[in-house]
Amino acid sequence: MRHMNHLHRHLHDHWGKHLHERMHAMGRGHGGHGGHGPFGGPFGDGFGFGWGGGGGRRRGRGGRARRGDVRAAILALLAEEPRNGYQIMQELEQRSQGLWRPSSGSIYPALQQLEDEGLVREQEGGTGRVFELTDAGRQEVEGLDEEQRTPWEAATEDAGDEALDLMSAFKSTAAAAMQVFRAGTAAQREEAKKILLDARRAFYRLLADEPPERTKK
Amino acid sequence: MRHMNHLHRHLHDHWGKHLHERMHAMGRGHGGHGGHGPFGGPFGDGFGFGWGGGGGRRRGRGGRARRGDVRAAILALLAEEPRNGYQIMQELEQRSQGLWRPSSGSIYPALQQLEDEGLVREQEGGTGRVFELTDAGRQEVEGLDEEQRTPWEAATEDAGDEALDLMSAFKSTAAAAMQVFRAGTAAQREEAKKILLDARRAFYRLLADEPPERTKK
DNA sequence: ATGTCGATAACGACATATCGTTGGCGTATC
DNA sequence: GATACGCCAACGATATGTCGTTATCGACAT
């Protein structure tokens, strides 16, 4: 109950000074994000097989979100219903199928800024820090086009398709499985097991139908 | 500036012996959803699967530490040098080879209690909340035997339990995927990717269709 | 048109705290 | 001596914030 003051000495320091003018047509391009867990990846290093070829090495993705995506995402989600910072993070993770989970280091400063700009406000009477749009905020959202209103899909777009390499596909699927295991109900876990075993069956069929060597079919 | 005061309004609430008036300040808001599977341990955050080598769980049951381990570990580590809560967590993770990382939900309440008991004290002048032993604390450490002084080593002892059922589904699927990765043709890998992404989609649909209990207000 | 440069958004790591739930284990009971 | 009971420590999830570093992308120069 004494100290800790230093912790919030400057809430607005980091990127707190805000000039209004932003959110313009960000020309397409990469979105997504790749890294997940705090570990470099048990599937990357843990397996130890180089699997090096594959074509494009460090694949274009893996980059971070575009410059305004967090802001736009927050506005879009709050346009649906009031939420707190943590819920925003969770919701974005789910909507992007686990590909984009902005960290607290992105969300909270952004919320701070939006509050300063008067686009969001802390809901009164709430239990924690639940934010809702102001009128100005609602107006801002209206000025966004469809793509800007759903920045989480940018993460799935390219990433979910061709550009994604195998390892990333594996990782993201594993992450999805963990989600179900951890947050799901017993019934959901049961379903998840079926999905996994179906996938396994599909893999083996793959190998059987089109063997890498000999035994043509 | 405003908020955050509530964060430490009652530092001693949770399991302080002498609980004074308990109020929920900000707590609540959304009950922390239903019981989830016991997937703690190695699968904590970023799925640190130990397959491929080490692995092994915690002492016997489920994987939880024994009853005074956190407390003893803190005392033992602070006997070496002053540290903050986060550093204690990290140090324990390292010393147990990644098998035991007490969560903040264990560390901070324990530090609180130790402070109340007068065994540790917050170092003055430090930048954050750095704790050091008091004389009483040093004495307490001396009363511990070798094993109590190194609770992190108990985590390295192994015991296999079930729940592997679910995991084995995952593992065998992963093994199948690896087969394809290693021995498959480019076309097969392409197919494998689709299978994985289908599975991922299925997982997320699972979560979306039957929400465990969204943290809604 | 291309390159490069700088402001700053996004990021991961660090840090702290609380809540509801679970399970370790001491004790009372059979 | 087993076991049933219950307290409370340990835990994961929730929640919010900061800091140093990295990379995006408009702007300006070439």
Tab-separated table of C-alpha atoms (C1' of nucleotides) in Angstrom:
chain	number	residue	atom	x	y	z
A	1	MET	CA	0.000	0.000	0.000
A	2	ARG	CA	2.805	2.369	-0.155
A	3	HIS	CA	5.114	2.152	-3.113
A	4	MET	CA	3.986	1.089	-6.513
A	5	ASN	CA	3.503	4.658	-7.408
A	6	HIS	CA	6.313	4.401	-9.793
A	7	LEU	CA	4.367	1.849	-11.702
A	8	HIS	CA	1.990	4.314	-13.109
A	9	ARG	CA	4.032	7.369	-12.938
A	10	HIS	CA	3.327	8.016	-16.522
A	11	LEU	CA	0.495	6.199	-18.011
A	12	HIS	CA	0.690	8.171	-21.153
A	13	ASP	CA	4.337	8.178	-21.736
A	14	HIS	CA	4.964	5.465	-24.114
A	15	TRP	CA	3.145	6.382	-27.173
A	16	GLY	CA	0.838	8.626	-25.506
A	17	LYS	CA	1.092	11.779	-27.392
A	18	HIS	CA	-1.494	11.589	-29.986
A	19	LEU	CA	-1.944	13.578	-33.037
A	20	HIS	CA	-5.170	12.744	-34.636
A	21	GLU	CA	-4.682	11.678	-38.133
A	22	ARG	CA	-4.283	8.196	-38.921
A	23	MET	CA	-6.036	5.310	-40.313
A	24	HIS	CA	-5.664	5.719	-43.927
A	25	ALA	CA	-5.557	3.255	-46.664
A	26	MET	CA	-2.897	0.943	-45.604
A	27	GLY	CA	-1.922	-0.784	-48.715
A	28	ARG	CA	-2.428	-4.454	-48.468
A	29	GLY	CA	0.285	-6.771	-47.640
A	30	HIS	CA	1.220	-9.143	-45.017
A	31	GLY	CA	-0.638	-9.400	-41.870
A	32	GLY	CA	-0.644	-12.060	-39.378
A	33	HIS	CA	1.918	-12.869	-36.970
A	34	GLY	CA	3.369	-16.126	-36.361
A	35	GLY	CA	5.012	-16.634	-33.100
A	36	HIS	CA	2.938	-17.998	-30.353
A	37	GLY	CA	4.207	-19.373	-27.150
A	38	PRO	CA	7.043	-17.998	-25.159
A	39	PHE	CA	9.184	-20.775	-26.446
A	40	GLY	CA	10.618	-20.528	-29.848
A	41	GLY	CA	8.602	-23.542	-30.605
A	42	PRO	CA	8.869	-27.065	-29.421
A	43	PHE	CA	7.914	-28.118	-32.884
A	44	GLY	CA	10.564	-26.071	-34.454
A	45	ASP	CA	13.538	-26.938	-32.389
A	46	GLY	CA	12.276	-29.861	-30.481
A	47	PHE	CA	12.036	-32.111	-33.447
A	48	GLY	CA	15.473	-31.540	-34.619
A	49	PHE	CA	14.895	-32.425	-38.214
A	50	GLY	CA	15.998	-29.767	-40.531
A	51	TRP	CA	13.198	-30.122	-43.033
A	52	GLY	CA	15.077	-27.292	-44.465
A	53	GLY	CA	14.060	-27.207	-48.083
A	54	GLY	CA	10.499	-26.295	-48.411
A	55	GLY	CA	11.175	-23.429	-50.677
A	56	GLY	CA	10.907	-20.004	-49.244
A	57	ARG	CA	12.679	-20.245	-45.941
A	58	ARG	CA	11.573	-17.659	-43.446
A	59	ARG	CA	8.395	-17.102	-45.407
A	60	GLY	CA	7.112	-13.658	-45.657
A	61	ARG	CA	4.879	-13.946	-42.718
A	62	GLY	CA	5.782	-14.035	-39.192
A	63	GLY	CA	5.699	-10.348	-39.288
A	64	ARG	CA	3.575	-8.350	-36.982
A	65	ALA	CA	0.252	-6.705	-37.519
A	66	ARG	CA	-0.040	-3.671	-39.691
A	67	ARG	CA	0.182	-0.301	-38.266
A	68	GLY	CA	-3.301	0.547	-37.049
A	69	ASP	CA	-4.713	-2.899	-36.780
A	70	VAL	CA	-4.814	-2.992	-33.043
A	71	ARG	CA	-6.549	0.310	-32.900
A	72	ALA	CA	-9.078	-0.659	-35.546
A	73	ALA	CA	-9.688	-4.021	-33.948
A	74	ILE	CA	-10.422	-2.470	-30.598
A	75	LEU	CA	-12.864	-0.033	-32.106
A	76	ALA	CA	-14.561	-2.770	-34.080
A	77	LEU	CA	-14.956	-5.032	-31.091
A	78	LEU	CA	-16.176	-2.302	-28.819
A	79	ALA	CA	-18.719	-1.379	-31.459
A	80	GLU	CA	-20.261	-4.762	-30.806
A	81	GLU	CA	-20.290	-4.590	-27.062
A	82	PRO	CA	-18.325	-3.176	-24.183
A	83	ARG	CA	-15.326	-5.203	-23.184
A	84	ASN	CA	-12.222	-5.001	-21.059
A	85	GLY	CA	-8.706	-5.291	-22.360
A	86	TYR	CA	-8.320	-8.919	-21.601
A	87	GLN	CA	-11.502	-9.845	-23.383
A	88	ILE	CA	-10.367	-7.979	-26.434
A	89	MET	CA	-7.207	-10.023	-26.521
A	90	GLN	CA	-9.140	-13.250	-26.234
A	91	GLU	CA	-11.688	-12.335	-28.811
A	92	LEU	CA	-9.040	-11.407	-31.336
A	93	GLU	CA	-7.256	-14.653	-30.776
A	94	GLN	CA	-10.362	-16.595	-31.515
A	95	ARG	CA	-11.464	-14.618	-34.510
A	96	SER	CA	-8.071	-14.970	-36.093
A	97	GLN	CA	-7.997	-18.670	-35.315
A	98	GLY	CA	-5.137	-18.285	-32.959
A	99	LEU	CA	-2.961	-16.452	-35.402
A	100	TRP	CA	-3.089	-13.044	-33.843
A	101	ARG	CA	-3.148	-12.398	-30.165
A	102	PRO	CA	-2.063	-8.858	-29.514
A	103	SER	CA	-0.172	-8.752	-26.279
A	104	SER	CA	-1.076	-6.616	-23.362
A	105	GLY	CA	1.756	-4.405	-24.450
A	106	SER	CA	-0.246	-3.557	-27.540
A	107	ILE	CA	-3.734	-3.479	-26.163
A	108	TYR	CA	-3.433	-1.371	-23.081
A	109	PRO	CA	-1.432	1.465	-24.534
A	110	ALA	CA	-3.833	1.529	-27.453
A	111	LEU	CA	-6.816	1.691	-25.139
A	112	GLN	CA	-5.090	4.452	-23.303
A	113	GLN	CA	-4.648	6.412	-26.440
A	114	LEU	CA	-8.197	5.865	-27.583
A	115	GLU	CA	-9.397	7.074	-24.254
A	116	ASP	CA	-7.284	10.187	-24.576
A	117	GLU	CA	-8.723	10.778	-27.979
A	118	GLY	CA	-12.185	10.478	-26.593
A	119	LEU	CA	-13.189	7.571	-28.760
A	120	VAL	CA	-13.689	5.170	-25.895
A	121	ARG	CA	-14.603	5.656	-22.292
A	122	GLU	CA	-14.478	3.553	-19.212
A	123	GLN	CA	-17.890	2.240	-18.383
A	124	GLU	CA	-19.119	3.446	-15.075
A	125	GLY	CA	-20.282	1.181	-12.391
A	126	GLY	CA	-18.568	-1.739	-13.977
A	127	THR	CA	-16.474	-4.003	-11.885
A	128	GLY	CA	-13.197	-3.539	-13.622
A	129	ARG	CA	-12.085	-1.419	-16.529
A	130	VAL	CA	-14.756	-2.076	-19.083
A	131	PHE	CA	-14.600	0.165	-22.109
A	132	GLU	CA	-17.333	1.295	-24.425
A	133	LEU	CA	-17.411	3.533	-27.463
A	134	THR	CA	-18.254	7.181	-27.178
A	135	ASP	CA	-20.279	8.906	-29.850
A	136	ALA	CA	-17.080	10.067	-31.431
A	137	GLY	CA	-15.894	6.494	-31.354
A	138	ARG	CA	-18.984	5.217	-33.072
A	139	GLN	CA	-18.490	7.800	-35.731
A	140	GLU	CA	-14.907	6.751	-36.187
A	141	VAL	CA	-15.956	3.170	-36.718
A	142	GLU	CA	-18.363	4.214	-39.385
A	143	GLY	CA	-15.539	5.786	-41.266
A	144	LEU	CA	-13.786	2.453	-41.538
A	145	ASP	CA	-14.283	0.235	-44.517
A	146	GLU	CA	-15.001	-3.426	-44.306
A	147	GLU	CA	-11.427	-4.547	-44.288
A	148	GLN	CA	-10.401	-2.124	-41.626
A	149	ARG	CA	-13.290	-3.223	-39.538
A	150	THR	CA	-12.086	-6.812	-39.477
A	151	PRO	CA	-8.346	-6.691	-39.111
A	152	TRP	CA	-8.306	-10.140	-37.554
A	153	GLU	CA	-9.175	-11.624	-40.887
A	154	ALA	CA	-6.054	-10.269	-42.427
A	155	ALA	CA	-4.222	-12.701	-40.258
A	156	THR	CA	-6.164	-15.599	-41.693
A	157	GLU	CA	-6.295	-14.463	-45.252
A	158	ASP	CA	-2.919	-15.095	-46.650
A	159	ALA	CA	-1.722	-16.974	-43.707
A	160	GLY	CA	-4.496	-19.495	-43.732
A	161	ASP	CA	-3.828	-20.364	-47.296
A	162	GLU	CA	-0.873	-20.823	-49.511
A	163	ALA	CA	1.675	-18.730	-47.800
A	164	LEU	CA	1.575	-20.768	-44.645
A	165	ASP	CA	4.246	-23.378	-44.439
A	166	LEU	CA	3.817	-26.769	-42.923
A	167	MET	CA	5.465	-26.088	-39.680
A	168	SER	CA	3.333	-23.088	-39.084
A	169	ALA	CA	0.253	-25.048	-39.972
A	170	PHE	CA	1.249	-27.657	-37.470
A	171	LYS	CA	1.969	-25.134	-34.804
A	172	SER	CA	-1.247	-23.285	-35.223
A	173	THR	CA	-3.214	-26.489	-35.191
A	174	ALA	CA	-1.453	-27.631	-32.082
A	175	ALA	CA	-2.235	-24.309	-30.488
A	176	ALA	CA	-5.863	-24.733	-31.388
A	177	ALA	CA	-5.871	-28.172	-29.826
A	178	MET	CA	-4.402	-26.775	-26.668
A	179	GLN	CA	-7.120	-24.190	-26.560
A	180	VAL	CA	-9.775	-26.846	-26.620
A	181	PHE	CA	-7.991	-28.989	-24.116
A	182	ARG	CA	-7.578	-26.190	-21.731
A	183	ALA	CA	-10.689	-24.134	-22.113
A	184	GLY	CA	-13.143	-26.618	-23.491
A	185	THR	CA	-15.767	-28.702	-21.854
A	186	ALA	CA	-15.455	-32.451	-21.565
A	187	ALA	CA	-17.713	-32.858	-24.563
A	188	GLN	CA	-15.591	-30.490	-26.564
A	189	ARG	CA	-12.473	-32.367	-25.653
A	190	GLU	CA	-14.111	-35.544	-26.771
A	191	GLU	CA	-14.883	-33.924	-30.098
A	192	ALA	CA	-11.361	-32.641	-30.308
A	193	LYS	CA	-10.027	-36.114	-29.926
A	194	LYS	CA	-12.129	-37.224	-32.849
A	195	ILE	CA	-10.816	-34.395	-34.957
A	196	LEU	CA	-7.279	-35.364	-34.118
A	197	LEU	CA	-7.797	-38.991	-34.902
A	198	ASP	CA	-9.504	-38.107	-38.154
A	199	ALA	CA	-6.525	-36.025	-39.068
A	200	ARG	CA	-4.215	-38.877	-38.229
A	201	ARG	CA	-6.221	-41.187	-40.410
A	202	ALA	CA	-5.992	-38.680	-43.213
A	203	PHE	CA	-2.231	-38.506	-42.862
A	204	TYR	CA	-1.785	-42.203	-43.103
A	205	ARG	CA	-4.107	-42.458	-46.027
A	206	LEU	CA	-2.012	-39.809	-47.659
A	207	LEU	CA	1.096	-41.826	-47.223
A	208	ALA	CA	-0.578	-44.968	-48.396
A	209	ASP	CA	-2.117	-43.496	-51.494
A	210	GLU	CA	0.852	-41.680	-52.751
A	211	PRO	CA	3.971	-43.115	-51.298
A	212	PRO	CA	7.097	-41.080	-51.667
A	213	GLU	CA	8.848	-44.010	-53.235
A	214	ARG	CA	7.937	-47.276	-54.935
A	215	THR	CA	4.615	-49.056	-54.760
A	216	LYS	CA	2.766	-46.971	-57.200
A	217	LYS	CA	-0.928	-47.225	-57.007
B	1	MET	CA	-3.469	7.761	-12.158
B	2	ARG	CA	-6.820	6.858	-11.010
B	3	HIS	CA	-7.345	3.179	-10.999
B	4	MET	CA	-4.772	0.689	-9.952
B	5	ASN	CA	-5.151	1.784	-6.438
B	6	HIS	CA	-7.750	-0.842	-6.190
B	7	LEU	CA	-5.201	-3.355	-7.226
B	8	HIS	CA	-3.549	-3.447	-3.916
B	9	ARG	CA	-6.270	-2.277	-1.737
B	10	HIS	CA	-6.026	-5.471	0.171
B	11	LEU	CA	-2.855	-7.223	-0.305
B	12	HIS	CA	-3.494	-9.643	2.439
B	13	ASP	CA	-6.828	-10.970	1.535
B	14	HIS	CA	-6.493	-14.284	-0.026
B	15	TRP	CA	-4.824	-16.492	2.395
B	16	GLY	CA	-3.654	-14.220	5.030
B	17	LYS	CA	-4.221	-15.685	8.444
B	18	HIS	CA	-5.661	-12.569	9.844
B	19	LEU	CA	-8.094	-11.625	7.223
B	20	HIS	CA	-9.760	-8.413	7.872
B	21	GLU	CA	-12.843	-7.288	6.100
B	22	ARG	CA	-12.823	-8.934	2.782
B	23	MET	CA	-14.276	-7.119	-0.052
B	24	HIS	CA	-14.234	-7.915	-3.618
B	25	ALA	CA	-13.043	-4.609	-4.809
B	26	MET	CA	-12.653	-5.293	-8.448
B	27	GLY	CA	-12.616	-9.004	-8.399
B	28	ARG	CA	-15.428	-10.867	-9.812
B	29	GLY	CA	-16.874	-9.416	-12.873
B	30	HIS	CA	-16.917	-12.745	-14.439
B	31	GLY	CA	-16.508	-15.970	-12.715
B	32	GLY	CA	-13.529	-17.747	-13.926
B	33	HIS	CA	-15.307	-20.351	-15.968
B	34	GLY	CA	-15.730	-23.956	-15.219
B	35	GLY	CA	-13.251	-26.559	-14.303
B	36	HIS	CA	-10.816	-27.450	-16.988
B	37	GLY	CA	-8.671	-30.404	-17.561
B	38	PRO	CA	-5.605	-30.826	-15.449
B	39	PHE	CA	-3.262	-29.812	-18.158
B	40	GLY	CA	-0.835	-27.954	-16.106
B	41	GLY	CA	2.716	-29.011	-15.906
B	42	PRO	CA	4.734	-29.113	-19.070
B	43	PHE	CA	1.841	-27.873	-21.099
B	44	GLY	CA	1.560	-24.733	-19.171
B	45	ASP	CA	1.786	-21.919	-21.569
B	46	GLY	CA	3.437	-22.610	-24.784
B	47	PHE	CA	3.220	-26.328	-24.736
B	48	GLY	CA	6.655	-27.280	-23.670
B	49	PHE	CA	6.306	-30.852	-24.655
B	50	GLY	CA	9.052	-32.897	-23.304
B	51	TRP	CA	8.642	-35.652	-25.789
B	52	GLY	CA	11.819	-36.526	-27.427
B	53	GLY	CA	13.768	-36.774	-24.327
B	54	GLY	CA	13.116	-35.681	-20.868
B	55	GLY	CA	9.584	-35.242	-19.930
B	56	GLY	CA	8.288	-36.688	-16.817
B	57	ARG	CA	6.027	-35.021	-14.441
B	58	ARG	CA	5.904	-33.826	-10.989
B	59	ARG	CA	6.101	-35.733	-7.840
B	60	GLY	CA	3.319	-38.216	-7.948
B	61	ARG	CA	-0.130	-36.872	-8.220
B	62	GLY	CA	-1.284	-34.620	-10.901
B	63	GLY	CA	1.738	-32.473	-10.807
B	64	ARG	CA	1.085	-30.032	-8.066
B	65	ALA	CA	3.779	-29.087	-5.650
B	66	ARG	CA	3.623	-30.196	-2.095
B	67	ARG	CA	2.194	-28.099	0.558
B	68	GLY	CA	4.964	-25.853	1.730
B	69	ASP	CA	7.162	-25.994	-1.290
B	70	VAL	CA	6.530	-22.523	-2.551
B	71	ARG	CA	7.192	-21.051	0.822
B	72	ALA	CA	10.368	-23.028	1.317
B	73	ALA	CA	11.564	-22.261	-2.171
B	74	ILE	CA	11.132	-18.558	-1.668
B	75	LEU	CA	13.036	-18.627	1.584
B	76	ALA	CA	15.800	-20.688	0.055
B	77	LEU	CA	16.193	-18.399	-2.916
B	78	LEU	CA	16.087	-15.249	-0.873
B	79	ALA	CA	18.735	-16.722	1.365
B	80	GLU	CA	21.032	-16.559	-1.623
B	81	GLU	CA	20.199	-13.059	-2.665
B	82	PRO	CA	17.355	-10.558	-2.743
B	83	ARG	CA	14.947	-11.007	-5.584
B	84	ASN	CA	11.541	-9.893	-6.772
B	85	GLY	CA	8.590	-12.149	-7.341
B	86	TYR	CA	9.125	-12.533	-11.025
B	87	GLN	CA	12.739	-13.491	-10.594
B	88	ILE	CA	11.763	-16.145	-8.111
B	89	MET	CA	9.403	-17.671	-10.636
B	90	GLN	CA	12.087	-17.694	-13.281
B	91	GLU	CA	14.738	-19.093	-11.040
B	92	LEU	CA	12.527	-21.934	-9.961
B	93	GLU	CA	11.697	-22.748	-13.526
B	94	GLN	CA	15.344	-22.972	-14.364
B	95	ARG	CA	16.358	-25.015	-11.380
B	96	SER	CA	13.602	-27.512	-11.995
B	97	GLN	CA	14.481	-27.728	-15.643
B	98	GLY	CA	11.249	-26.211	-16.740
B	99	LEU	CA	9.122	-28.630	-14.795
B	100	TRP	CA	7.980	-26.363	-12.056
B	101	ARG	CA	7.096	-22.787	-12.615
B	102	PRO	CA	4.926	-21.623	-9.758
B	103	SER	CA	2.443	-19.152	-11.098
B	104	SER	CA	2.112	-15.635	-9.889
B	105	GLY	CA	-0.963	-16.855	-8.095
B	106	SER	CA	1.280	-18.897	-5.851
B	107	ILE	CA	4.226	-16.614	-5.484
B	108	TYR	CA	2.689	-13.315	-4.615
B	109	PRO	CA	0.327	-14.509	-1.926
B	110	ALA	CA	3.164	-16.523	-0.418
B	111	LEU	CA	5.439	-13.501	-0.383
B	112	GLN	CA	2.684	-11.575	1.245
B	113	GLN	CA	2.339	-14.115	3.958
B	114	LEU	CA	6.046	-14.296	4.566
B	115	GLU	CA	6.125	-10.564	4.871
B	116	ASP	CA	3.334	-10.684	7.406
B	117	GLU	CA	5.225	-13.268	9.345
B	118	GLY	CA	8.250	-11.049	9.372
B	119	LEU	CA	10.478	-13.512	7.568
B	120	VAL	CA	11.019	-11.330	4.547
B	121	ARG	CA	10.985	-7.618	4.008
B	122	GLU	CA	10.851	-5.364	1.058
B	123	GLN	CA	14.228	-3.968	0.275
B	124	GLU	CA	14.322	-0.234	0.490
B	125	GLY	CA	15.501	1.964	-2.255
B	126	GLY	CA	15.141	-0.738	-4.830
B	127	THR	CA	13.358	-0.009	-8.030
B	128	GLY	CA	10.564	-2.497	-7.715
B	129	ARG	CA	9.475	-4.849	-5.011
B	130	VAL	CA	12.674	-6.614	-4.149
B	131	PHE	CA	12.503	-8.840	-1.129
B	132	GLU	CA	15.213	-9.930	1.244
B	133	LEU	CA	15.300	-12.138	4.315
B	134	THR	CA	15.015	-10.688	7.768
B	135	ASP	CA	16.974	-12.129	10.637
B	136	ALA	CA	13.981	-14.213	11.556
B	137	GLY	CA	13.858	-15.392	7.988
B	138	ARG	CA	17.478	-16.446	8.009
B	139	GLN	CA	16.852	-18.380	11.140
B	140	GLU	CA	13.880	-20.079	9.568
B	141	VAL	CA	15.972	-21.197	6.643
B	142	GLU	CA	18.479	-22.718	8.975
B	143	GLY	CA	15.760	-24.868	10.429
B	144	LEU	CA	15.102	-26.469	7.067
B	145	ASP	CA	16.770	-29.678	6.074
B	146	GLU	CA	18.464	-30.269	2.804
B	147	GLU	CA	15.408	-31.482	0.979
B	148	GLN	CA	13.229	-28.674	2.147
B	149	ARG	CA	15.848	-26.245	1.057
B	150	THR	CA	15.723	-27.497	-2.531
B	151	PRO	CA	12.088	-28.168	-3.307
B	152	TRP	CA	12.687	-27.625	-7.001
B	153	GLU	CA	14.563	-30.859	-7.191
B	154	ALA	CA	11.545	-32.815	-6.136
B	155	ALA	CA	9.939	-31.763	-9.380
B	156	THR	CA	12.464	-33.690	-11.356
B	157	GLU	CA	11.356	-36.951	-9.871
B	158	ASP	CA	9.145	-38.701	-12.280
B	159	ALA	CA	5.795	-40.339	-12.265
B	160	GLY	CA	3.565	-41.117	-15.143
B	161	ASP	CA	-0.115	-40.777	-14.845
B	162	GLU	CA	-3.056	-40.960	-17.092
B	163	ALA	CA	-4.624	-38.105	-18.947
B	164	LEU	CA	-2.149	-39.394	-21.430
B	165	ASP	CA	-5.223	-40.702	-23.088
B	166	LEU	CA	-6.023	-37.362	-24.532
B	167	MET	CA	-2.448	-36.574	-25.069
B	168	SER	CA	-1.745	-39.806	-26.809
B	169	ALA	CA	-4.297	-38.848	-29.401
B	170	PHE	CA	-2.402	-35.687	-29.930
B	171	LYS	CA	0.959	-37.332	-29.916
B	172	SER	CA	0.057	-40.004	-32.364
B	173	THR	CA	-1.359	-37.404	-34.667
B	174	ALA	CA	1.758	-35.379	-34.350
B	175	ALA	CA	3.797	-38.447	-35.098
B	176	ALA	CA	1.801	-39.019	-38.234
B	177	ALA	CA	2.328	-35.445	-39.274
B	178	MET	CA	6.029	-35.860	-38.777
B	179	GLN	CA	6.066	-38.870	-40.994
B	180	VAL	CA	4.646	-36.783	-43.764
B	181	PHE	CA	6.984	-33.937	-43.062
B	182	ARG	CA	10.005	-36.135	-43.196
B	183	ALA	CA	9.220	-38.614	-45.881
B	184	GLY	CA	6.474	-37.052	-47.911
B	185	THR	CA	6.607	-35.423	-51.280
B	186	ALA	CA	5.915	-31.772	-51.764
B	187	ALA	CA	2.402	-32.592	-52.872
B	188	GLN	CA	1.852	-34.687	-49.817
B	189	ARG	CA	3.080	-31.973	-47.595
B	190	GLU	CA	0.670	-29.660	-49.288
B	191	GLU	CA	-2.129	-32.070	-48.525
B	192	ALA	CA	-0.949	-32.470	-44.980
B	193	LYS	CA	-1.135	-28.774	-44.543
B	194	LYS	CA	-4.746	-28.809	-45.590
B	195	ILE	CA	-5.531	-31.548	-43.138
B	196	LEU	CA	-3.936	-29.614	-40.347
B	197	LEU	CA	-5.728	-26.442	-41.213
B	198	ASP	CA	-9.013	-28.266	-41.454
B	199	ALA	CA	-8.409	-29.625	-38.012
B	200	ARG	CA	-7.587	-26.208	-36.728
B	201	ARG	CA	-10.735	-24.810	-38.188
B	202	ALA	CA	-12.675	-27.611	-36.574
B	203	PHE	CA	-11.190	-26.820	-33.209
B	204	TYR	CA	-12.138	-23.223	-33.390
B	205	ARG	CA	-15.584	-24.009	-34.619
B	206	LEU	CA	-15.884	-26.257	-31.624
B	207	LEU	CA	-15.030	-23.405	-29.340
B	208	ALA	CA	-17.316	-21.005	-31.114
B	209	ASP	CA	-20.329	-23.253	-31.288
B	210	GLU	CA	-20.334	-24.376	-27.759
B	211	PRO	CA	-18.756	-21.760	-25.659
B	212	PRO	CA	-17.629	-23.146	-22.334
B	213	GLU	CA	-18.874	-20.031	-20.669
B	214	ARG	CA	-17.767	-16.877	-22.292
B	215	THR	CA	-16.710	-14.187	-19.967
B	216	LYS	CA	-19.652	-12.142	-20.801
B	217	LYS	CA	-21.201	-9.625	-18.583
C	1	DA	C1'	10.532	4.602	-59.497
C	2	DT	C1'	13.377	3.502	-55.961
C	3	DG	C1'	15.885	3.928	-51.837
C	4	DT	C1'	16.396	5.140	-47.189
C	5	DC	C1'	15.080	7.243	-43.033
C	6	DG	C1'	12.638	8.341	-39.012
C	7	DA	C1'	8.545	8.473	-36.128
C	8	DT	C1'	5.947	5.383	-33.746
C	9	DA	C1'	2.761	1.234	-33.540
C	10	DA	C1'	3.250	-3.369	-32.319
C	11	DC	C1'	5.658	-6.621	-29.771
C	12	DG	C1'	7.582	-9.869	-26.072
C	13	DA	C1'	9.330	-9.814	-21.628
C	14	DC	C1'	8.875	-8.102	-17.181
C	15	DA	C1'	5.990	-7.286	-13.163
C	16	DT	C1'	2.241	-7.523	-9.807
C	17	DA	C1'	-2.110	-8.741	-8.000
C	18	DT	C1'	-6.754	-11.252	-7.337
C	19	DC	C1'	-10.286	-14.887	-7.810
C	20	DG	C1'	-12.489	-19.486	-8.053
C	21	DT	C1'	-11.100	-24.228	-7.974
C	22	DT	C1'	-8.452	-28.250	-6.907
C	23	DG	C1'	-5.878	-31.380	-4.513
C	24	DG	C1'	-2.115	-32.326	-0.631
C	25	DC	C1'	-2.031	-33.959	3.613
C	26	DG	C1'	-2.947	-33.654	8.605
C	27	DT	C1'	-6.367	-35.165	11.632
C	28	DA	C1'	-10.371	-37.169	13.248
C	29	DT	C1'	-13.041	-41.242	12.761
C	30	DC	C1'	-14.084	-46.006	12.142
D	1	DG	C1'	-4.685	-49.259	9.807
D	2	DA	C1'	-7.709	-47.507	6.505
D	3	DT	C1'	-10.573	-43.815	5.236
D	4	DA	C1'	-13.264	-40.007	5.240
D	5	DC	C1'	-13.091	-35.054	6.146
D	6	DG	C1'	-11.778	-30.547	5.749
D	7	DC	C1'	-8.554	-26.773	5.736
D	8	DC	C1'	-5.889	-24.096	3.053
D	9	DA	C1'	-1.738	-23.917	-0.042
D	10	DA	C1'	-0.976	-24.217	-4.852
D	11	DC	C1'	-2.736	-23.360	-9.259
D	12	DG	C1'	-4.514	-21.463	-13.780
D	13	DA	C1'	-7.086	-17.844	-15.481
D	14	DT	C1'	-8.133	-13.202	-15.349
D	15	DA	C1'	-6.554	-8.532	-15.330
D	16	DT	C1'	-3.674	-4.465	-15.986
D	17	DG	C1'	0.234	-2.149	-16.497
D	18	DT	C1'	5.523	-0.860	-18.040
D	19	DC	C1'	9.842	-1.146	-20.660
D	20	DG	C1'	13.273	-1.804	-24.271
D	21	DT	C1'	13.339	-3.428	-28.999
D	22	DT	C1'	11.715	-4.191	-33.681
D	23	DA	C1'	9.600	-3.352	-37.912
D	24	DT	C1'	5.879	-0.756	-40.664
D	25	DC	C1'	5.102	2.575	-43.719
D	26	DG	C1'	4.589	7.468	-44.988
D	27	DA	C1'	7.653	11.002	-46.387
D	28	DC	C1'	11.386	12.762	-48.348
D	29	DA	C1'	15.413	12.394	-51.268
D	30	DT	C1'	17.417	10.520	-55.203
